[in-house]
Amino acid sequence: MEKTILKVDSMDCEHCMEKVTNAVNSVHGVAGAEAELETRTVTINYDPSIASLEAIKASIVDAGYEVA
């Protein structure tokens, strides 16, 4: 497992935080993700042999948010 933190500046509310968390958690190979509104980040635990960082970032963009 690998852990990474991505900056998602466009999260502005609890709904945004939930939407980003759900989007990342839907990526095959992600073991868990937790977005934090205060820091506007999402912490992700994933298996890099299954999920790529590009796929994780794409899930956030597809949900309507920008990865800084």
C-alpha positions as CSV (number, residue, x, y, z in Angstrom):
1,M,0.0,0.0,0.0
2,E,1.0,3.5,-0.7
3,K,-0.2,6.7,0.9
4,T,-0.4,10.1,-0.9
5,I,-2.0,13.4,-0.2
6,L,-3.5,15.5,-3.0
7,K,-4.5,19.2,-2.8
8,V,-8.0,19.9,-4.0
9,D,-8.4,23.6,-3.8
10,S,-11.9,23.7,-5.2
11,M,-13.5,21.9,-2.2
12,D,-15.6,24.6,-0.4
13,C,-18.2,22.6,1.7
14,E,-19.0,19.3,3.4
15,H,-20.8,18.2,0.3
16,C,-17.7,18.8,-1.8
17,M,-15.6,16.8,0.7
18,E,-18.0,13.9,0.6
19,K,-18.2,13.9,-3.2
20,V,-14.3,13.9,-3.5
21,T,-14.0,11.1,-0.9
22,N,-16.7,9.0,-2.7
23,A,-15.1,9.6,-6.1
24,V,-11.6,8.5,-5.0
25,N,-13.0,5.5,-3.0
26,S,-14.7,4.3,-6.2
27,V,-11.4,3.7,-8.0
28,H,-10.4,0.1,-8.0
29,G,-7.3,-0.4,-5.9
30,V,-8.0,2.4,-3.5
31,A,-8.2,1.0,0.1
32,G,-9.4,4.3,1.6
33,A,-9.6,8.0,1.1
34,E,-10.5,10.8,3.4
35,A,-10.9,14.4,2.3
36,E,-10.4,17.3,4.8
37,L,-12.1,20.6,4.2
38,E,-9.9,22.6,6.5
39,T,-6.7,21.8,4.5
40,R,-8.5,21.1,1.2
41,T,-6.6,17.9,0.8
42,V,-7.5,14.2,0.3
43,T,-5.4,11.5,1.9
44,I,-5.4,8.3,-0.1
45,N,-4.2,4.8,0.7
46,Y,-4.0,2.7,-2.5
47,D,-2.2,-0.2,-4.2
48,P,-0.1,1.3,-7.0
49,S,0.0,-2.1,-8.8
50,I,-3.8,-1.8,-9.2
51,A,-4.7,2.0,-9.1
52,S,-2.6,4.6,-10.8
53,L,-2.2,8.1,-9.4
54,E,-3.5,9.4,-12.8
55,A,-6.7,7.4,-12.4
56,I,-7.2,8.7,-8.9
57,K,-6.7,12.3,-10.1
58,A,-9.1,11.7,-13.0
59,S,-11.8,10.5,-10.6
60,I,-11.5,13.8,-8.7
61,V,-11.6,15.8,-12.0
62,D,-14.6,13.7,-13.2
63,A,-16.4,14.6,-10.0
64,G,-16.0,18.3,-10.9
65,Y,-13.0,19.3,-8.8
66,E,-9.4,20.4,-9.6
67,V,-6.3,18.8,-8.3
68,A,-3.7,21.4,-7.5
